[in-house]
């Protein structure tokens, strides 16, 4: 039977939202600086693999984490180098990196493990789960909110972190000015290219955690193409959240919810192939509904503005 | 007072071969307001871009306080105490006024955090010091254009500018805002700042500047004490020919009407009337002016007349056919031409060549086609003639339109729109922001077409243009026609102003005089 209103279900929603949330925060930073980081998919996938390899061979979770971060930032750096410094089209470079990462990760995996499907043969470490004292003892709420992986809590902190960075720090102010009016930024001596590079590297950092969550928390192995479009879903989430961290948190949770629903549907015997479409179809429906909501909001806004200006005409 | 800026023998040639500054000498005394005037394309802006480090001179020397300098980028110029207020504001809409002012040298707390309170205090303090009325905490995109310009000046002051370059600052301002700007500029001068004021509005130059330097086709044609030179003399130095102020215009001999607009309405999405049941006639052999404060239905009127937008009600009878629901192509085929308000987005394709732009509404004409292919040689010959006839300043008709000055771009538009001897011309702000020479050229062309029997609708925010060029006119206010004058010679700008602001309106009978058989 399908049952959506259990604490266990909410636990699942939070679990599957985590990687999307990390990547969506990465997307926000980029979008605010005026670059479209379509390579989030490959950033996550690469970090998922390098994290597993680094932790598997070192048997040290910290080294594993550094490995994952470097993997993600390497892809982000490559995107920055080709698009910002060699002036290639950022969308095309992003697509190329995404395609390359799918094959490239399998190749690297084969070189290190001799396996083409997953990294089962090496024992990767996992990030620990955290039980939150007091909270875990509260019935229902405790079941849903406590006991998550440490990266889940980190993802939630990253929402606050990104908000704080963008709206409270001077660098955040400069980053936003670069995204909104690069000429204005240049005219007061801000190095636009450097700011965009930094934004891309930050997105590589955040996206890497999204990827590592997939292979070192959600699962303990890397498997082929395991990110499965979550990088793109995050871009949609950031767009729906209007690049506002808290709005994006809501949008990411919506996609997490739909993914969780799809697991439930699978459990009641609906063919996996159809169920597998649910998260992606929900992205399209979500974006359409959102666009319509935006339009009606715009209409109301202009109307109320006119009424304000012209009380006699109302 | 010593010279704070001296430019000697400045020579600048752009990669496309255009010489923008041809050994120009220019010097500014500390604490003066110095006007730099010249037609569009005369090289004023290039000279200032060199001073501000945006462009580098090919040869020539720049002295700042007697020191030989060369600014490689704007930051170096800013550090040296030079600020520039561009025509297009360098601002970030989603940020507050204060954030815009401090951007680039933000006050910090705890090393990394933006000190918002200090940003606002600093901005308020500097605004207070120079008597600028602004609210530092306001969101920038909620500010008016006039305020945004002040913010741009404050920004320059915040970054320590002693010399401020203003590039045609009044082009975007209302008369009241211009007055306020001038007061503030005088205040800056009193506090020892030096101001370079780029303009081609000679009234303003006379009013505000101490000295004036005139440029003509990349050369400097003299520096004068403003008091010792008249507007006419400046104008002659600018265009290099006499008699600029004469508009040779005979009396109109209007014939029967060619377009009759009846109860025409346009509604917005909220079903509010932007154009509210208006009726008037356009007669052959007459220039009909349309005046009004911007946003009172003029744009909507032009859009429906030209087919860009569809009417919600009413009719436009043109040669016996209702064109209110016709396609743009059909309306143009019937002999209607359109000079759009915004030449850069609606008038030309900036990346395309002059030839292609001229051809864009004629490409399907038989004489330009050879079966399925274009007849390039006849097109080239035709384009060459147009460039010559309309005195478009360019090295070749194949040059990109982007490389031309504003006045010459508008001439491309006019050349295209007038080349098929139109019966009706809808001219929307045909001379906005272009130099006197080009404006006069276009005015004469309009009058020439009128004398050939065309009917012209002249929509303009420039009252003196409408009063000079048109024969009759009507005033629009809140989507309605509120006044009609069948002869502009008896109308004063002050009188029009009262109608434009809705203080006064003619009665229905008087307005109906604008409807002819």
JSON list of N, CA, C and O in Angstrom, two decimals, chain B residues 30-56:
[
{"chain": "B", "resi": 30, "resn": "UNK", "atom": "N", "xyz": [41.46, 74.00, -13.68]},
{"chain": "B", "resi": 30, "resn": "UNK", "atom": "CA", "xyz": [40.92, 73.50, -12.42]},
{"chain": "B", "resi": 30, "resn": "UNK", "atom": "C", "xyz": [39.74, 74.37, -11.99]},
{"chain": "B", "resi": 30, "resn": "UNK", "atom": "O", "xyz": [39.82, 75.59, -12.01]},
{"chain": "B", "resi": 31, "resn": "UNK", "atom": "N", "xyz": [38.65, 73.71, -11.60]},
{"chain": "B", "resi": 31, "resn": "UNK", "atom": "CA", "xyz": [37.51, 74.43, -11.02]},
{"chain": "B", "resi": 31, "resn": "UNK", "atom": "C", "xyz": [36.58, 75.08, -12.03]},
{"chain": "B", "resi": 31, "resn": "UNK", "atom": "O", "xyz": [35.74, 75.88, -11.66]},
{"chain": "B", "resi": 32, "resn": "UNK", "atom": "N", "xyz": [36.70, 74.71, -13.29]},
{"chain": "B", "resi": 32, "resn": "UNK", "atom": "CA", "xyz": [35.77, 75.30, -14.26]},
{"chain": "B", "resi": 32, "resn": "UNK", "atom": "C", "xyz": [34.76, 74.25, -14.75]},
{"chain": "B", "resi": 32, "resn": "UNK", "atom": "O", "xyz": [34.97, 73.06, -14.58]},
{"chain": "B", "resi": 33, "resn": "UNK", "atom": "N", "xyz": [33.69, 74.75, -15.34]},
{"chain": "B", "resi": 33, "resn": "UNK", "atom": "CA", "xyz": [32.79, 73.86, -16.07]},
{"chain": "B", "resi": 33, "resn": "UNK", "atom": "C", "xyz": [33.09, 74.08, -17.54]},
{"chain": "B", "resi": 33, "resn": "UNK", "atom": "O", "xyz": [32.93, 75.17, -18.07]},
{"chain": "B", "resi": 34, "resn": "UNK", "atom": "N", "xyz": [33.58, 73.02, -18.15]},
{"chain": "B", "resi": 34, "resn": "UNK", "atom": "CA", "xyz": [34.07, 73.13, -19.52]},
{"chain": "B", "resi": 34, "resn": "UNK", "atom": "C", "xyz": [33.17, 72.29, -20.42]},
{"chain": "B", "resi": 34, "resn": "UNK", "atom": "O", "xyz": [33.06, 71.09, -20.26]},
{"chain": "B", "resi": 35, "resn": "UNK", "atom": "N", "xyz": [32.51, 72.95, -21.37]},
{"chain": "B", "resi": 35, "resn": "UNK", "atom": "CA", "xyz": [31.63, 72.21, -22.27]},
{"chain": "B", "resi": 35, "resn": "UNK", "atom": "C", "xyz": [32.42, 71.72, -23.48]},
{"chain": "B", "resi": 35, "resn": "UNK", "atom": "O", "xyz": [33.27, 72.44, -24.00]},
{"chain": "B", "resi": 36, "resn": "UNK", "atom": "N", "xyz": [32.15, 70.48, -23.86]},
{"chain": "B", "resi": 36, "resn": "UNK", "atom": "CA", "xyz": [32.77, 69.92, -25.06]},
{"chain": "B", "resi": 36, "resn": "UNK", "atom": "C", "xyz": [31.63, 69.63, -26.02]},
{"chain": "B", "resi": 36, "resn": "UNK", "atom": "O", "xyz": [30.79, 68.77, -25.76]},
{"chain": "B", "resi": 37, "resn": "UNK", "atom": "N", "xyz": [31.56, 70.40, -27.10]},
{"chain": "B", "resi": 37, "resn": "UNK", "atom": "CA", "xyz": [30.42, 70.26, -27.99]},
{"chain": "B", "resi": 37, "resn": "UNK", "atom": "C", "xyz": [30.87, 69.83, -29.38]},
{"chain": "B", "resi": 37, "resn": "UNK", "atom": "O", "xyz": [32.01, 70.00, -29.77]},
{"chain": "B", "resi": 38, "resn": "UNK", "atom": "N", "xyz": [29.92, 69.29, -30.11]},
{"chain": "B", "resi": 38, "resn": "UNK", "atom": "CA", "xyz": [30.19, 68.82, -31.46]},
{"chain": "B", "resi": 38, "resn": "UNK", "atom": "C", "xyz": [29.07, 67.90, -31.87]},
{"chain": "B", "resi": 38, "resn": "UNK", "atom": "O", "xyz": [28.31, 67.42, -31.03]},
{"chain": "B", "resi": 39, "resn": "UNK", "atom": "N", "xyz": [28.97, 67.70, -33.17]},
{"chain": "B", "resi": 39, "resn": "UNK", "atom": "CA", "xyz": [27.93, 66.80, -33.65]},
{"chain": "B", "resi": 39, "resn": "UNK", "atom": "C", "xyz": [28.25, 65.37, -33.20]},
{"chain": "B", "resi": 39, "resn": "UNK", "atom": "O", "xyz": [29.37, 65.06, -32.82]},
{"chain": "B", "resi": 40, "resn": "UNK", "atom": "N", "xyz": [27.24, 64.49, -33.32]},
{"chain": "B", "resi": 40, "resn": "UNK", "atom": "CA", "xyz": [27.52, 63.08, -33.06]},
{"chain": "B", "resi": 40, "resn": "UNK", "atom": "C", "xyz": [28.56, 62.60, -34.04]},
{"chain": "B", "resi": 40, "resn": "UNK", "atom": "O", "xyz": [28.51, 62.92, -35.21]},
{"chain": "B", "resi": 41, "resn": "UNK", "atom": "N", "xyz": [29.53, 61.85, -33.51]},
{"chain": "B", "resi": 41, "resn": "UNK", "atom": "CA", "xyz": [30.57, 61.35, -34.40]},
{"chain": "B", "resi": 41, "resn": "UNK", "atom": "C", "xyz": [31.72, 62.33, -34.58]},
{"chain": "B", "resi": 41, "resn": "UNK", "atom": "O", "xyz": [32.63, 62.09, -35.35]},
{"chain": "B", "resi": 42, "resn": "UNK", "atom": "N", "xyz": [31.68, 63.46, -33.86]},
{"chain": "B", "resi": 42, "resn": "UNK", "atom": "CA", "xyz": [32.75, 64.44, -34.00]},
{"chain": "B", "resi": 42, "resn": "UNK", "atom": "C", "xyz": [33.99, 64.05, -33.20]},
{"chain": "B", "resi": 42, "resn": "UNK", "atom": "O", "xyz": [35.05, 64.61, -33.39]},
{"chain": "B", "resi": 43, "resn": "UNK", "atom": "N", "xyz": [33.83, 63.07, -32.30]},
{"chain": "B", "resi": 43, "resn": "UNK", "atom": "CA", "xyz": [34.99, 62.58, -31.56]},
{"chain": "B", "resi": 43, "resn": "UNK", "atom": "C", "xyz": [35.06, 63.03, -30.11]},
{"chain": "B", "resi": 43, "resn": "UNK", "atom": "O", "xyz": [36.05, 62.78, -29.44]},
{"chain": "B", "resi": 44, "resn": "UNK", "atom": "N", "xyz": [33.96, 63.65, -29.61]},
{"chain": "B", "resi": 44, "resn": "UNK", "atom": "CA", "xyz": [33.96, 64.10, -28.22]},
{"chain": "B", "resi": 44, "resn": "UNK", "atom": "C", "xyz": [34.09, 62.93, -27.25]},
{"chain": "B", "resi": 44, "resn": "UNK", "atom": "O", "xyz": [34.91, 62.94, -26.35]},
{"chain": "B", "resi": 45, "resn": "UNK", "atom": "N", "xyz": [33.23, 61.93, -27.47]},
{"chain": "B", "resi": 45, "resn": "UNK", "atom": "CA", "xyz": [33.19, 60.82, -26.53]},
{"chain": "B", "resi": 45, "resn": "UNK", "atom": "C", "xyz": [34.51, 60.04, -26.57]},
{"chain": "B", "resi": 45, "resn": "UNK", "atom": "O", "xyz": [35.03, 59.64, -25.54]},
{"chain": "B", "resi": 46, "resn": "UNK", "atom": "N", "xyz": [35.07, 59.88, -27.76]},
{"chain": "B", "resi": 46, "resn": "UNK", "atom": "CA", "xyz": [36.36, 59.18, -27.86]},
{"chain": "B", "resi": 46, "resn": "UNK", "atom": "C", "xyz": [37.43, 59.91, -27.07]},
{"chain": "B", "resi": 46, "resn": "UNK", "atom": "O", "xyz": [38.19, 59.30, -26.32]},
{"chain": "B", "resi": 47, "resn": "UNK", "atom": "N", "xyz": [37.46, 61.23, -27.21]},
{"chain": "B", "resi": 47, "resn": "UNK", "atom": "CA", "xyz": [38.46, 62.01, -26.49]},
{"chain": "B", "resi": 47, "resn": "UNK", "atom": "C", "xyz": [38.33, 61.79, -24.98]},
{"chain": "B", "resi": 47, "resn": "UNK", "atom": "O", "xyz": [39.32, 61.60, -24.28]},
{"chain": "B", "resi": 48, "resn": "UNK", "atom": "N", "xyz": [37.08, 61.77, -24.51]},
{"chain": "B", "resi": 48, "resn": "UNK", "atom": "CA", "xyz": [36.85, 61.59, -23.09]},
{"chain": "B", "resi": 48, "resn": "UNK", "atom": "C", "xyz": [37.15, 60.16, -22.64]},
{"chain": "B", "resi": 48, "resn": "UNK", "atom": "O", "xyz": [37.58, 59.92, -21.53]},
{"chain": "B", "resi": 49, "resn": "UNK", "atom": "N", "xyz": [36.91, 59.21, -23.56]},
{"chain": "B", "resi": 49, "resn": "UNK", "atom": "CA", "xyz": [37.24, 57.81, -23.22]},
{"chain": "B", "resi": 49, "resn": "UNK", "atom": "C", "xyz": [38.75, 57.64, -23.06]},
{"chain": "B", "resi": 49, "resn": "UNK", "atom": "O", "xyz": [39.20, 56.83, -22.26]},
{"chain": "B", "resi": 50, "resn": "UNK", "atom": "N", "xyz": [39.51, 58.40, -23.84]},
{"chain": "B", "resi": 50, "resn": "UNK", "atom": "CA", "xyz": [40.97, 58.35, -23.70]},
{"chain": "B", "resi": 50, "resn": "UNK", "atom": "C", "xyz": [41.36, 58.93, -22.34]},
{"chain": "B", "resi": 50, "resn": "UNK", "atom": "O", "xyz": [42.16, 58.37, -21.60]},
{"chain": "B", "resi": 51, "resn": "UNK", "atom": "N", "xyz": [40.73, 60.05, -22.00]},
{"chain": "B", "resi": 51, "resn": "UNK", "atom": "CA", "xyz": [41.02, 60.69, -20.71]},
{"chain": "B", "resi": 51, "resn": "UNK", "atom": "C", "xyz": [40.69, 59.75, -19.56]},
{"chain": "B", "resi": 51, "resn": "UNK", "atom": "O", "xyz": [41.41, 59.69, -18.57]},
{"chain": "B", "resi": 52, "resn": "UNK", "atom": "N", "xyz": [39.62, 58.99, -19.70]},
{"chain": "B", "resi": 52, "resn": "UNK", "atom": "CA", "xyz": [39.15, 58.13, -18.61]},
{"chain": "B", "resi": 52, "resn": "UNK", "atom": "C", "xyz": [39.76, 56.72, -18.68]},
{"chain": "B", "resi": 52, "resn": "UNK", "atom": "O", "xyz": [39.45, 55.86, -17.87]},
{"chain": "B", "resi": 53, "resn": "UNK", "atom": "N", "xyz": [40.62, 56.48, -19.67]},
{"chain": "B", "resi": 53, "resn": "UNK", "atom": "CA", "xyz": [41.32, 55.19, -19.71]},
{"chain": "B", "resi": 53, "resn": "UNK", "atom": "C", "xyz": [40.54, 54.05, -20.34]},
{"chain": "B", "resi": 53, "resn": "UNK", "atom": "O", "xyz": [40.97, 52.91, -20.29]},
{"chain": "B", "resi": 54, "resn": "UNK", "atom": "N", "xyz": [39.38, 54.35, -20.93]},
{"chain": "B", "resi": 54, "resn": "UNK", "atom": "CA", "xyz": [38.62, 53.29, -21.59]},
{"chain": "B", "resi": 54, "resn": "UNK", "atom": "C", "xyz": [39.26, 52.97, -22.95]},
{"chain": "B", "resi": 54, "resn": "UNK", "atom": "O", "xyz": [39.32, 51.83, -23.37]},
{"chain": "B", "resi": 55, "resn": "UNK", "atom": "N", "xyz": [39.74, 54.02, -23.60]},
{"chain": "B", "resi": 55, "resn": "UNK", "atom": "CA", "xyz": [40.45, 53.84, -24.88]},
{"chain": "B", "resi": 55, "resn": "UNK", "atom": "C", "xyz": [41.87, 54.38, -24.71]},
{"chain": "B", "resi": 55, "resn": "UNK", "atom": "O", "xyz": [42.11, 55.26, -23.89]},
{"chain": "B", "resi": 56, "resn": "UNK", "atom": "N", "xyz": [42.78, 53.85, -25.52]},
{"chain": "B", "resi": 56, "resn": "UNK", "atom": "CA", "xyz": [44.13, 54.39, -25.51]},
{"chain": "B", "resi": 56, "resn": "UNK", "atom": "C", "xyz": [44.35, 55.18, -26.79]},
{"chain": "B", "resi": 56, "resn": "UNK", "atom": "O", "xyz": [43.93, 54.75, -27.87]}
]
